[in-house]
Amino acid sequence: MTATTGRPSMPDSGLRQPVPRPSFAHLSRLSDDTGLFEHARHAIVRREHGYCTDDVARGLVVTSRQPEPTEEVLRLAERYLAFLTHAQDAAGAFRNRLGHDRRWTDQPGLGDWWGRALWGLGTAAARSPAAWIREEALVAFSRGATRRSRAPHAMAFAGLGAAEVLRRHPAHAAAAALLADAATTIGAPGPDPQWPWPQERLTYASAALAEVVIAASQLRHDGPPLDDGLRMLNWLRDVQQRRGRLSVVPAAGWACGAARLRHDQQPIEVAAFADACATAATITGDPGWEAGVEQAVGWFLGDNDIGTRMWDPATGGGYDGLTPHGPNLNQGAESTLALISTLQHARRWS
């Protein structure tokens, strides 16, 4: 299906170096028999901070979509799935924070962690090579898919899981309804070409919102126009270019009409951009979107505003952020998962 917004024109970053295969070594280092620890100091896990459903769910996404996973990667997926089913209550909501003492510190809710849990469960249900993982993940996804959040980001993450389920189970009614509601909650792009984004502020993982609108246009017969999602992603791609390189919106966000800061840039933004470009490339068949994935890979390999590598080849861990003075050398779960996720897309077109 061809969009009327035209082909994306991606600058050539000039980065020409071998792309490493995704390494799960640091993810294993951050994991134990319960789940995935959230934080690390440099490459050493900080157990005192415990676990969170947010990161475990992202861990299930990357382990489930790894082609021909090793036994270790498959064991990690099982572990993460068990964590999520333990976090879920009978009504489909999820707890988020588990201490190292194995005690929950919060009550079940429908925040971002609910959305990411459904994203992880949906990916496992659709892509895991292990039937027992797919079956249990679909049960847990179906329970959680009956709930709704008022937050666009939570609905976007849930919508990504729904899109995964629909690609494998096109008649799954709960997934179809969830994806439609996610696209509606995100909203359509506005008429202002200088700020067509549906919200007045870019915050985090922004490309995920555009990806859900793109996916809903294809997987729902009554979904939004494909051009809506591509327009959002085109604009986001344009405003995140600097001197031919990817320069993502920093952790502080960016409000319409405000000055744009450059730091601290977070790996989650880069991974979300890679995901959305990969989906756009698959749906439209336009190779211009593959260049967006290449830029995201390049950001980790050193083609960024500082010209510094954003991962540690010795450990396989991703650095936690890009500051004006270089990388934050801590290698926590979120940044490592963002690195793995982005490299998985790179191998697809290598």
mmCIF file of C-alpha atoms in Angstrom:
data_model
loop_
_atom_site.group_PDB
_atom_site.id
_atom_site.type_symbol
_atom_site.label_atom_id
_atom_site.label_comp_id
_atom_site.label_asym_id
_atom_site.label_seq_id
_atom_site.Cartn_x
_atom_site.Cartn_y
_atom_site.Cartn_z
ATOM 1 C CA MET A 1 0.000 0.000 0.000
ATOM 2 C CA THR A 2 1.521 3.307 -1.061
ATOM 3 C CA ALA A 3 1.165 6.395 1.088
ATOM 4 C CA THR A 4 0.497 9.832 -0.330
ATOM 5 C CA THR A 5 2.999 11.424 2.036
ATOM 6 C CA GLY A 6 5.816 10.384 -0.304
ATOM 7 C CA ARG A 7 9.020 8.478 0.205
ATOM 8 C CA PRO A 8 11.047 9.304 3.319
ATOM 9 C CA SER A 9 14.362 10.863 2.465
ATOM 10 C CA MET A 10 16.935 9.675 4.976
ATOM 11 C CA PRO A 11 20.347 11.344 5.026
ATOM 12 C CA ASP A 12 23.317 9.040 4.526
ATOM 13 C CA SER A 13 25.030 8.977 7.902
ATOM 14 C CA GLY A 14 28.296 7.823 6.407
ATOM 15 C CA LEU A 15 28.636 5.112 9.053
ATOM 16 C CA ARG A 16 30.222 2.033 7.534
ATOM 17 C CA GLN A 17 31.247 -0.562 10.082
ATOM 18 C CA PRO A 18 30.293 -4.152 10.869
ATOM 19 C CA VAL A 19 27.049 -4.477 12.803
ATOM 20 C CA PRO A 20 27.459 -6.816 15.796
ATOM 21 C CA ARG A 21 25.002 -9.607 16.437
ATOM 22 C CA PRO A 22 22.697 -9.059 19.418
ATOM 23 C CA SER A 23 24.350 -10.377 22.562
ATOM 24 C CA PHE A 24 22.286 -11.682 25.468
ATOM 25 C CA ALA A 25 25.309 -11.983 27.769
ATOM 26 C CA HIS A 26 24.579 -8.850 29.793
ATOM 27 C CA LEU A 27 20.852 -9.595 29.895
ATOM 28 C CA SER A 28 21.734 -12.950 31.493
ATOM 29 C CA ARG A 29 24.043 -11.122 33.913
ATOM 30 C CA LEU A 30 21.139 -8.887 34.976
ATOM 31 C CA SER A 31 18.730 -11.820 35.393
ATOM 32 C CA ASP A 32 18.232 -14.404 38.125
ATOM 33 C CA ASP A 33 15.707 -17.183 38.724
ATOM 34 C CA THR A 34 12.982 -14.597 39.478
ATOM 35 C CA GLY A 35 13.292 -11.989 36.766
ATOM 36 C CA LEU A 36 15.368 -9.114 35.409
ATOM 37 C CA PHE A 37 17.006 -6.559 37.693
ATOM 38 C CA GLU A 38 16.340 -2.960 36.691
ATOM 39 C CA HIS A 39 19.649 -1.210 37.444
ATOM 40 C CA ALA A 40 23.394 -1.713 37.217
ATOM 41 C CA ARG A 41 26.433 0.324 38.205
ATOM 42 C CA HIS A 42 28.650 -0.008 35.188
ATOM 43 C CA ALA A 43 28.110 -3.698 34.344
ATOM 44 C CA ILE A 44 27.398 -4.922 37.894
ATOM 45 C CA VAL A 45 23.785 -5.511 38.903
ATOM 46 C CA ARG A 46 22.244 -3.367 41.688
ATOM 47 C CA ARG A 47 20.062 -5.920 43.470
ATOM 48 C CA GLU A 48 18.813 -3.424 46.027
ATOM 49 C CA HIS A 49 16.651 -1.754 43.368
ATOM 50 C CA GLY A 50 14.784 -4.970 42.612
ATOM 51 C CA TYR A 51 12.763 -5.808 39.530
ATOM 52 C CA CYS A 52 10.058 -4.074 37.517
ATOM 53 C CA THR A 53 7.392 -5.409 35.185
ATOM 54 C CA ASP A 54 8.316 -2.706 32.642
ATOM 55 C CA ASP A 55 11.759 -4.183 32.006
ATOM 56 C CA VAL A 56 10.767 -7.834 32.335
ATOM 57 C CA ALA A 57 8.105 -7.249 29.671
ATOM 58 C CA ARG A 58 10.672 -5.689 27.332
ATOM 59 C CA GLY A 59 12.893 -8.667 28.056
ATOM 60 C CA LEU A 60 10.114 -10.989 26.907
ATOM 61 C CA VAL A 61 9.762 -8.957 23.696
ATOM 62 C CA VAL A 62 13.406 -9.344 22.651
ATOM 63 C CA THR A 63 13.786 -12.968 23.742
ATOM 64 C CA SER A 64 10.571 -13.938 21.933
ATOM 65 C CA ARG A 65 11.479 -12.322 18.647
ATOM 66 C CA GLN A 66 15.032 -13.658 18.520
ATOM 67 C CA PRO A 67 15.224 -16.049 15.544
ATOM 68 C CA GLU A 68 16.483 -19.518 16.443
ATOM 69 C CA PRO A 69 17.062 -18.668 20.116
ATOM 70 C CA THR A 70 19.665 -20.529 22.121
ATOM 71 C CA GLU A 71 18.617 -22.599 25.130
ATOM 72 C CA GLU A 72 19.729 -19.750 27.402
ATOM 73 C CA VAL A 73 17.571 -17.199 25.559
ATOM 74 C CA LEU A 74 14.604 -19.572 25.683
ATOM 75 C CA ARG A 75 15.102 -20.022 29.436
ATOM 76 C CA LEU A 76 15.148 -16.251 29.873
ATOM 77 C CA ALA A 77 11.849 -15.998 27.984
ATOM 78 C CA GLU A 78 10.271 -18.625 30.247
ATOM 79 C CA ARG A 79 11.521 -16.799 33.321
ATOM 80 C CA TYR A 80 10.180 -13.458 32.145
ATOM 81 C CA LEU A 81 6.810 -14.993 31.234
ATOM 82 C CA ALA A 82 6.528 -16.546 34.699
ATOM 83 C CA PHE A 83 7.274 -13.136 36.251
ATOM 84 C CA LEU A 84 4.533 -11.440 34.226
ATOM 85 C CA THR A 85 1.915 -14.060 35.037
ATOM 86 C CA HIS A 86 2.830 -13.651 38.716
ATOM 87 C CA ALA A 87 2.472 -9.862 38.397
ATOM 88 C CA GLN A 88 -0.989 -10.090 36.807
ATOM 89 C CA ASP A 89 -4.151 -10.099 38.915
ATOM 90 C CA ALA A 90 -7.393 -11.906 38.114
ATOM 91 C CA ALA A 91 -8.866 -8.789 36.483
ATOM 92 C CA GLY A 92 -5.964 -8.335 34.043
ATOM 93 C CA ALA A 93 -4.048 -5.483 35.717
ATOM 94 C CA PHE A 94 -0.370 -5.793 36.709
ATOM 95 C CA ARG A 95 1.864 -4.916 39.614
ATOM 96 C CA ASN A 96 5.104 -3.214 38.603
ATOM 97 C CA ARG A 97 7.636 -3.218 41.450
ATOM 98 C CA LEU A 98 9.044 -6.323 43.112
ATOM 99 C CA GLY A 99 11.776 -5.971 45.718
ATOM 100 C CA HIS A 100 14.784 -8.241 45.975
ATOM 101 C CA ASP A 101 12.985 -9.760 48.970
ATOM 102 C CA ARG A 102 10.322 -11.009 46.490
ATOM 103 C CA ARG A 103 7.645 -8.736 47.940
ATOM 104 C CA TRP A 104 5.524 -6.481 45.761
ATOM 105 C CA THR A 105 5.710 -2.825 46.722
ATOM 106 C CA ASP A 106 2.663 -1.630 44.747
ATOM 107 C CA GLN A 107 -0.860 -2.608 43.803
ATOM 108 C CA PRO A 108 -2.082 -3.830 40.388
ATOM 109 C CA GLY A 109 -2.601 -0.982 37.948
ATOM 110 C CA LEU A 110 -2.949 0.071 34.311
ATOM 111 C CA GLY A 111 0.129 2.256 33.858
ATOM 112 C CA ASP A 112 2.847 1.866 31.254
ATOM 113 C CA TRP A 113 3.824 -1.454 32.826
ATOM 114 C CA TRP A 114 0.374 -2.881 31.973
ATOM 115 C CA GLY A 115 0.853 -1.829 28.357
ATOM 116 C CA ARG A 116 4.377 -3.195 28.175
ATOM 117 C CA ALA A 117 3.288 -6.450 29.810
ATOM 118 C CA LEU A 118 0.720 -6.903 27.038
ATOM 119 C CA TRP A 119 3.369 -6.032 24.466
ATOM 120 C CA GLY A 120 5.649 -8.737 25.846
ATOM 121 C CA LEU A 121 2.856 -11.292 26.177
ATOM 122 C CA GLY A 122 1.545 -10.558 22.688
ATOM 123 C CA THR A 123 5.009 -10.926 21.183
ATOM 124 C CA ALA A 124 5.570 -14.217 22.993
ATOM 125 C CA ALA A 125 2.140 -15.497 21.949
ATOM 126 C CA ALA A 126 2.884 -14.678 18.314
ATOM 127 C CA ARG A 127 6.584 -15.364 17.873
ATOM 128 C CA SER A 128 7.990 -17.756 20.463
ATOM 129 C CA PRO A 129 9.180 -21.029 18.917
ATOM 130 C CA ALA A 130 8.047 -22.866 22.073
ATOM 131 C CA ALA A 131 4.386 -23.884 22.011
ATOM 132 C CA TRP A 132 4.102 -23.903 25.816
ATOM 133 C CA ILE A 133 5.281 -20.280 25.927
ATOM 134 C CA ARG A 134 2.905 -19.194 23.164
ATOM 135 C CA GLU A 135 -0.081 -20.865 24.836
ATOM 136 C CA GLU A 136 0.469 -19.417 28.322
ATOM 137 C CA ALA A 137 1.333 -15.973 26.949
ATOM 138 C CA LEU A 138 -1.907 -15.878 24.945
ATOM 139 C CA VAL A 139 -3.953 -16.732 28.040
ATOM 140 C CA ALA A 140 -2.354 -13.907 30.039
ATOM 141 C CA PHE A 141 -2.586 -11.469 27.113
ATOM 142 C CA SER A 142 -6.280 -12.216 26.597
ATOM 143 C CA ARG A 143 -6.989 -11.512 30.263
ATOM 144 C CA GLY A 144 -5.133 -8.189 30.208
ATOM 145 C CA ALA A 145 -6.559 -7.116 26.838
ATOM 146 C CA THR A 146 -9.987 -6.585 28.380
ATOM 147 C CA ARG A 147 -8.708 -3.578 30.351
ATOM 148 C CA ARG A 148 -8.120 -0.005 29.170
ATOM 149 C CA SER A 149 -5.849 2.823 30.298
ATOM 150 C CA ARG A 150 -6.428 6.525 29.812
ATOM 151 C CA ALA A 151 -2.742 7.105 29.064
ATOM 152 C CA PRO A 152 -1.724 7.206 25.368
ATOM 153 C CA HIS A 153 1.657 5.589 26.018
ATOM 154 C CA ALA A 154 0.212 2.712 28.022
ATOM 155 C CA MET A 155 -2.344 2.121 25.267
ATOM 156 C CA ALA A 156 0.358 2.338 22.612
ATOM 157 C CA PHE A 157 2.464 -0.356 24.261
ATOM 158 C CA ALA A 158 -0.629 -2.537 24.685
ATOM 159 C CA GLY A 159 -1.499 -1.876 21.050
ATOM 160 C CA LEU A 160 1.886 -3.176 19.949
ATOM 161 C CA GLY A 161 1.115 -6.438 21.738
ATOM 162 C CA ALA A 162 -2.331 -6.563 20.147
ATOM 163 C CA ALA A 163 -0.798 -6.078 16.696
ATOM 164 C CA GLU A 164 1.547 -9.013 17.317
ATOM 165 C CA VAL A 165 -1.371 -11.259 18.315
ATOM 166 C CA LEU A 166 -3.447 -10.229 15.284
ATOM 167 C CA ARG A 167 -0.643 -11.091 12.888
ATOM 168 C CA ARG A 168 -0.789 -14.684 14.127
ATOM 169 C CA HIS A 169 -4.462 -14.856 15.204
ATOM 170 C CA PRO A 170 -6.410 -12.495 12.886
ATOM 171 C CA ALA A 171 -9.748 -13.424 14.487
ATOM 172 C CA HIS A 172 -8.717 -12.556 18.060
ATOM 173 C CA ALA A 173 -11.544 -10.158 18.940
ATOM 174 C CA ALA A 174 -10.025 -8.774 22.144
ATOM 175 C CA ALA A 175 -6.759 -7.923 20.372
ATOM 176 C CA ALA A 176 -8.634 -6.230 17.511
ATOM 177 C CA ALA A 177 -10.689 -4.115 19.909
ATOM 178 C CA LEU A 178 -7.609 -3.190 21.944
ATOM 179 C CA LEU A 179 -5.663 -2.110 18.855
ATOM 180 C CA ALA A 180 -8.576 0.028 17.652
ATOM 181 C CA ASP A 181 -8.939 1.678 21.060
ATOM 182 C CA ALA A 182 -5.178 2.267 21.254
ATOM 183 C CA ALA A 183 -5.184 4.120 17.927
ATOM 184 C CA THR A 184 -8.191 6.177 19.030
ATOM 185 C CA THR A 185 -6.547 7.093 22.343
ATOM 186 C CA ILE A 186 -3.371 8.203 20.549
ATOM 187 C CA GLY A 187 -5.384 10.345 18.155
ATOM 188 C CA ALA A 188 -4.850 11.632 14.639
ATOM 189 C CA PRO A 189 -2.127 14.083 13.561
ATOM 190 C CA GLY A 190 -3.117 17.748 13.602
ATOM 191 C CA PRO A 191 -3.184 20.175 10.660
ATOM 192 C CA ASP A 192 -0.128 22.226 11.682
ATOM 193 C CA PRO A 193 2.835 21.007 9.584
ATOM 194 C CA GLN A 194 5.224 22.443 12.178
ATOM 195 C CA TRP A 195 3.672 20.312 14.926
ATOM 196 C CA PRO A 196 1.369 17.579 13.587
ATOM 197 C CA TRP A 197 1.863 15.358 16.639
ATOM 198 C CA PRO A 198 -1.433 14.455 18.388
ATOM 199 C CA GLN A 199 -0.115 15.646 21.772
ATOM 200 C CA GLU A 200 1.377 19.012 22.704
ATOM 201 C CA ARG A 201 4.550 17.410 24.042
ATOM 202 C CA LEU A 202 6.984 14.685 23.010
ATOM 203 C CA THR A 203 7.971 12.726 26.090
ATOM 204 C CA TYR A 204 9.378 9.205 25.696
ATOM 205 C CA ALA A 205 9.211 6.276 23.256
ATOM 206 C CA SER A 206 7.331 8.634 20.938
ATOM 207 C CA ALA A 207 7.751 6.533 17.818
ATOM 208 C CA ALA A 208 5.714 3.745 19.438
ATOM 209 C CA LEU A 209 2.609 5.919 19.101
ATOM 210 C CA ALA A 210 3.155 6.359 15.377
ATOM 211 C CA GLU A 211 3.869 2.636 14.996
ATOM 212 C CA VAL A 212 0.536 1.682 16.556
ATOM 213 C CA VAL A 213 -1.371 3.980 14.194
ATOM 214 C CA ILE A 214 0.507 2.452 11.239
ATOM 215 C CA ALA A 215 -0.217 -1.090 12.449
ATOM 216 C CA ALA A 216 -3.892 -0.334 13.104
ATOM 217 C CA SER A 217 -4.291 0.958 9.553
ATOM 218 C CA GLN A 218 -3.335 -2.484 8.258
ATOM 219 C CA LEU A 219 -4.769 -4.873 10.838
ATOM 220 C CA ARG A 220 -8.190 -3.227 11.300
ATOM 221 C CA HIS A 221 -10.586 -2.898 8.379
ATOM 222 C CA ASP A 222 -11.965 0.229 10.056
ATOM 223 C CA GLY A 223 -8.583 1.464 11.259
ATOM 224 C CA PRO A 224 -7.073 4.919 10.751
ATOM 225 C CA PRO A 225 -5.622 5.894 7.369
ATOM 226 C CA LEU A 226 -2.066 4.676 6.818
ATOM 227 C CA ASP A 227 -1.064 8.239 5.981
ATOM 228 C CA ASP A 228 -1.896 9.318 9.554
ATOM 229 C CA GLY A 229 0.769 7.074 11.066
ATOM 230 C CA LEU A 230 3.308 7.701 8.319
ATOM 231 C CA ARG A 231 2.841 11.447 8.660
ATOM 232 C CA MET A 232 3.539 11.210 12.376
ATOM 233 C CA LEU A 233 6.631 9.070 11.836
ATOM 234 C CA ASN A 234 7.897 11.228 8.954
ATOM 235 C CA TRP A 235 7.705 14.340 11.120
ATOM 236 C CA LEU A 236 9.339 12.617 14.076
ATOM 237 C CA ARG A 237 12.129 11.414 11.828
ATOM 238 C CA ASP A 238 12.639 14.925 10.413
ATOM 239 C CA VAL A 239 12.841 16.676 13.804
ATOM 240 C CA GLN A 240 15.269 14.061 15.116
ATOM 241 C CA GLN A 241 17.908 14.682 12.441
ATOM 242 C CA ARG A 242 21.017 16.712 13.128
ATOM 243 C CA ARG A 243 23.863 16.949 10.645
ATOM 244 C CA GLY A 244 22.738 13.760 8.980
ATOM 245 C CA ARG A 245 22.622 11.809 12.230
ATOM 246 C CA LEU A 246 19.865 10.612 14.506
ATOM 247 C CA SER A 247 19.514 12.998 17.464
ATOM 248 C CA VAL A 248 16.550 11.886 19.540
ATOM 249 C CA VAL A 249 14.402 13.997 21.866
ATOM 250 C CA PRO A 250 16.067 13.874 25.311
ATOM 251 C CA ALA A 251 14.719 12.599 28.615
ATOM 252 C CA ALA A 252 13.352 16.058 29.501
ATOM 253 C CA GLY A 253 11.023 15.902 26.492
ATOM 254 C CA TRP A 254 10.063 18.696 24.129
ATOM 255 C CA ALA A 255 6.931 20.829 24.228
ATOM 256 C CA CYS A 256 5.385 22.555 21.244
ATOM 257 C CA GLY A 257 6.849 26.069 20.944
ATOM 258 C CA ALA A 258 9.629 25.430 23.475
ATOM 259 C CA ALA A 259 13.382 25.324 22.951
ATOM 260 C CA ARG A 260 14.690 21.882 22.030
ATOM 261 C CA LEU A 261 17.332 20.386 24.352
ATOM 262 C CA ARG A 262 19.881 17.889 23.050
ATOM 263 C CA HIS A 263 20.759 15.882 26.170
ATOM 264 C CA ASP A 264 20.350 13.504 27.906
ATOM 265 C CA GLN A 265 19.354 11.204 25.054
ATOM 266 C CA GLN A 266 17.956 7.806 26.036
ATOM 267 C CA PRO A 267 18.387 4.473 24.209
ATOM 268 C CA ILE A 268 14.653 3.761 24.544
ATOM 269 C CA GLU A 269 13.972 6.561 22.037
ATOM 270 C CA VAL A 270 16.346 5.038 19.519
ATOM 271 C CA ALA A 271 14.865 1.549 19.904
ATOM 272 C CA ALA A 272 11.298 2.858 19.511
ATOM 273 C CA PHE A 273 12.342 4.683 16.337
ATOM 274 C CA ALA A 274 13.942 1.517 14.950
ATOM 275 C CA ASP A 275 10.799 -0.505 15.739
ATOM 276 C CA ALA A 276 8.522 1.999 14.026
ATOM 277 C CA CYS A 277 10.727 2.311 10.936
ATOM 278 C CA ALA A 278 10.916 -1.487 10.644
ATOM 279 C CA THR A 279 7.122 -1.719 10.779
ATOM 280 C CA ALA A 280 6.754 1.070 8.210
ATOM 281 C CA ALA A 281 9.247 -0.665 5.907
ATOM 282 C CA THR A 282 7.373 -3.961 6.151
ATOM 283 C CA ILE A 283 3.940 -2.453 5.551
ATOM 284 C CA THR A 284 4.818 0.005 2.783
ATOM 285 C CA GLY A 285 7.641 -1.904 1.110
ATOM 286 C CA ASP A 286 9.516 1.402 0.978
ATOM 287 C CA PRO A 287 13.255 0.843 1.503
ATOM 288 C CA GLY A 288 13.601 4.433 2.690
ATOM 289 C CA TRP A 289 12.378 3.304 6.074
ATOM 290 C CA GLU A 290 15.183 0.768 6.301
ATOM 291 C CA ALA A 291 17.530 3.755 6.400
ATOM 292 C CA GLY A 292 15.811 4.800 9.626
ATOM 293 C CA VAL A 293 16.731 1.459 11.170
ATOM 294 C CA GLU A 294 20.308 1.946 9.951
ATOM 295 C CA GLN A 295 20.442 5.353 11.632
ATOM 296 C CA ALA A 296 19.227 3.847 14.893
ATOM 297 C CA VAL A 297 21.923 1.176 14.728
ATOM 298 C CA GLY A 298 24.451 3.864 13.916
ATOM 299 C CA TRP A 299 23.473 5.830 17.029
ATOM 300 C CA PHE A 300 24.581 2.902 19.202
ATOM 301 C CA LEU A 301 27.752 2.330 17.194
ATOM 302 C CA GLY A 302 28.910 5.943 17.530
ATOM 303 C CA ASP A 303 27.121 7.917 14.811
ATOM 304 C CA ASN A 304 25.482 10.306 17.275
ATOM 305 C CA ASP A 305 25.865 13.900 18.481
ATOM 306 C CA ILE A 306 28.995 13.124 20.509
ATOM 307 C CA GLY A 307 30.503 10.552 18.169
ATOM 308 C CA THR A 308 30.807 7.965 20.929
ATOM 309 C CA ARG A 309 29.891 4.306 21.123
ATOM 310 C CA MET A 310 26.788 3.648 23.239
ATOM 311 C CA TRP A 311 27.472 0.063 24.201
ATOM 312 C CA ASP A 312 30.223 -2.027 25.763
ATOM 313 C CA PRO A 313 31.502 -4.805 23.464
ATOM 314 C CA ALA A 314 33.169 -6.529 26.423
ATOM 315 C CA THR A 315 29.875 -7.067 28.280
ATOM 316 C CA GLY A 316 27.194 -6.731 25.600
ATOM 317 C CA GLY A 317 25.490 -4.044 27.708
ATOM 318 C CA GLY A 318 24.010 -0.777 26.475
ATOM 319 C CA TYR A 319 24.965 2.510 28.140
ATOM 320 C CA ASP A 320 22.178 4.273 30.016
ATOM 321 C CA GLY A 321 22.234 7.628 28.252
ATOM 322 C CA LEU A 322 24.095 10.076 26.025
ATOM 323 C CA THR A 323 25.164 13.189 27.953
ATOM 324 C CA PRO A 324 27.032 16.290 26.707
ATOM 325 C CA HIS A 325 30.201 14.748 28.119
ATOM 326 C CA GLY A 326 29.772 11.246 26.719
ATOM 327 C CA PRO A 327 27.912 8.103 27.696
ATOM 328 C CA ASN A 328 26.487 7.313 31.100
ATOM 329 C CA LEU A 329 28.498 4.129 31.598
ATOM 330 C CA ASN A 330 25.897 2.337 33.702
ATOM 331 C CA GLN A 331 24.457 -0.631 31.821
ATOM 332 C CA GLY A 332 20.915 -1.087 33.099
ATOM 333 C CA ALA A 333 18.150 -3.288 31.767
ATOM 334 C CA GLU A 334 16.289 -0.655 29.722
ATOM 335 C CA SER A 335 19.345 0.477 27.768
ATOM 336 C CA THR A 336 20.617 -3.065 27.201
ATOM 337 C CA LEU A 337 17.205 -4.167 25.937
ATOM 338 C CA ALA A 338 17.080 -1.136 23.624
ATOM 339 C CA LEU A 339 20.451 -2.132 22.181
ATOM 340 C CA ILE A 340 19.388 -5.753 21.622
ATOM 341 C CA SER A 341 16.075 -4.713 20.090
ATOM 342 C CA THR A 342 17.730 -2.348 17.619
ATOM 343 C CA LEU A 343 20.407 -4.848 16.600
ATOM 344 C CA GLN A 344 17.711 -7.473 15.994
ATOM 345 C CA HIS A 345 16.250 -5.233 13.311
ATOM 346 C CA ALA A 346 19.689 -4.641 11.811
ATOM 347 C CA ARG A 347 20.268 -8.376 11.317
ATOM 348 C CA ARG A 348 16.979 -8.628 9.458
ATOM 349 C CA TRP A 349 18.287 -6.544 6.560
ATOM 350 C CA SER A 350 21.953 -7.531 6.717
#
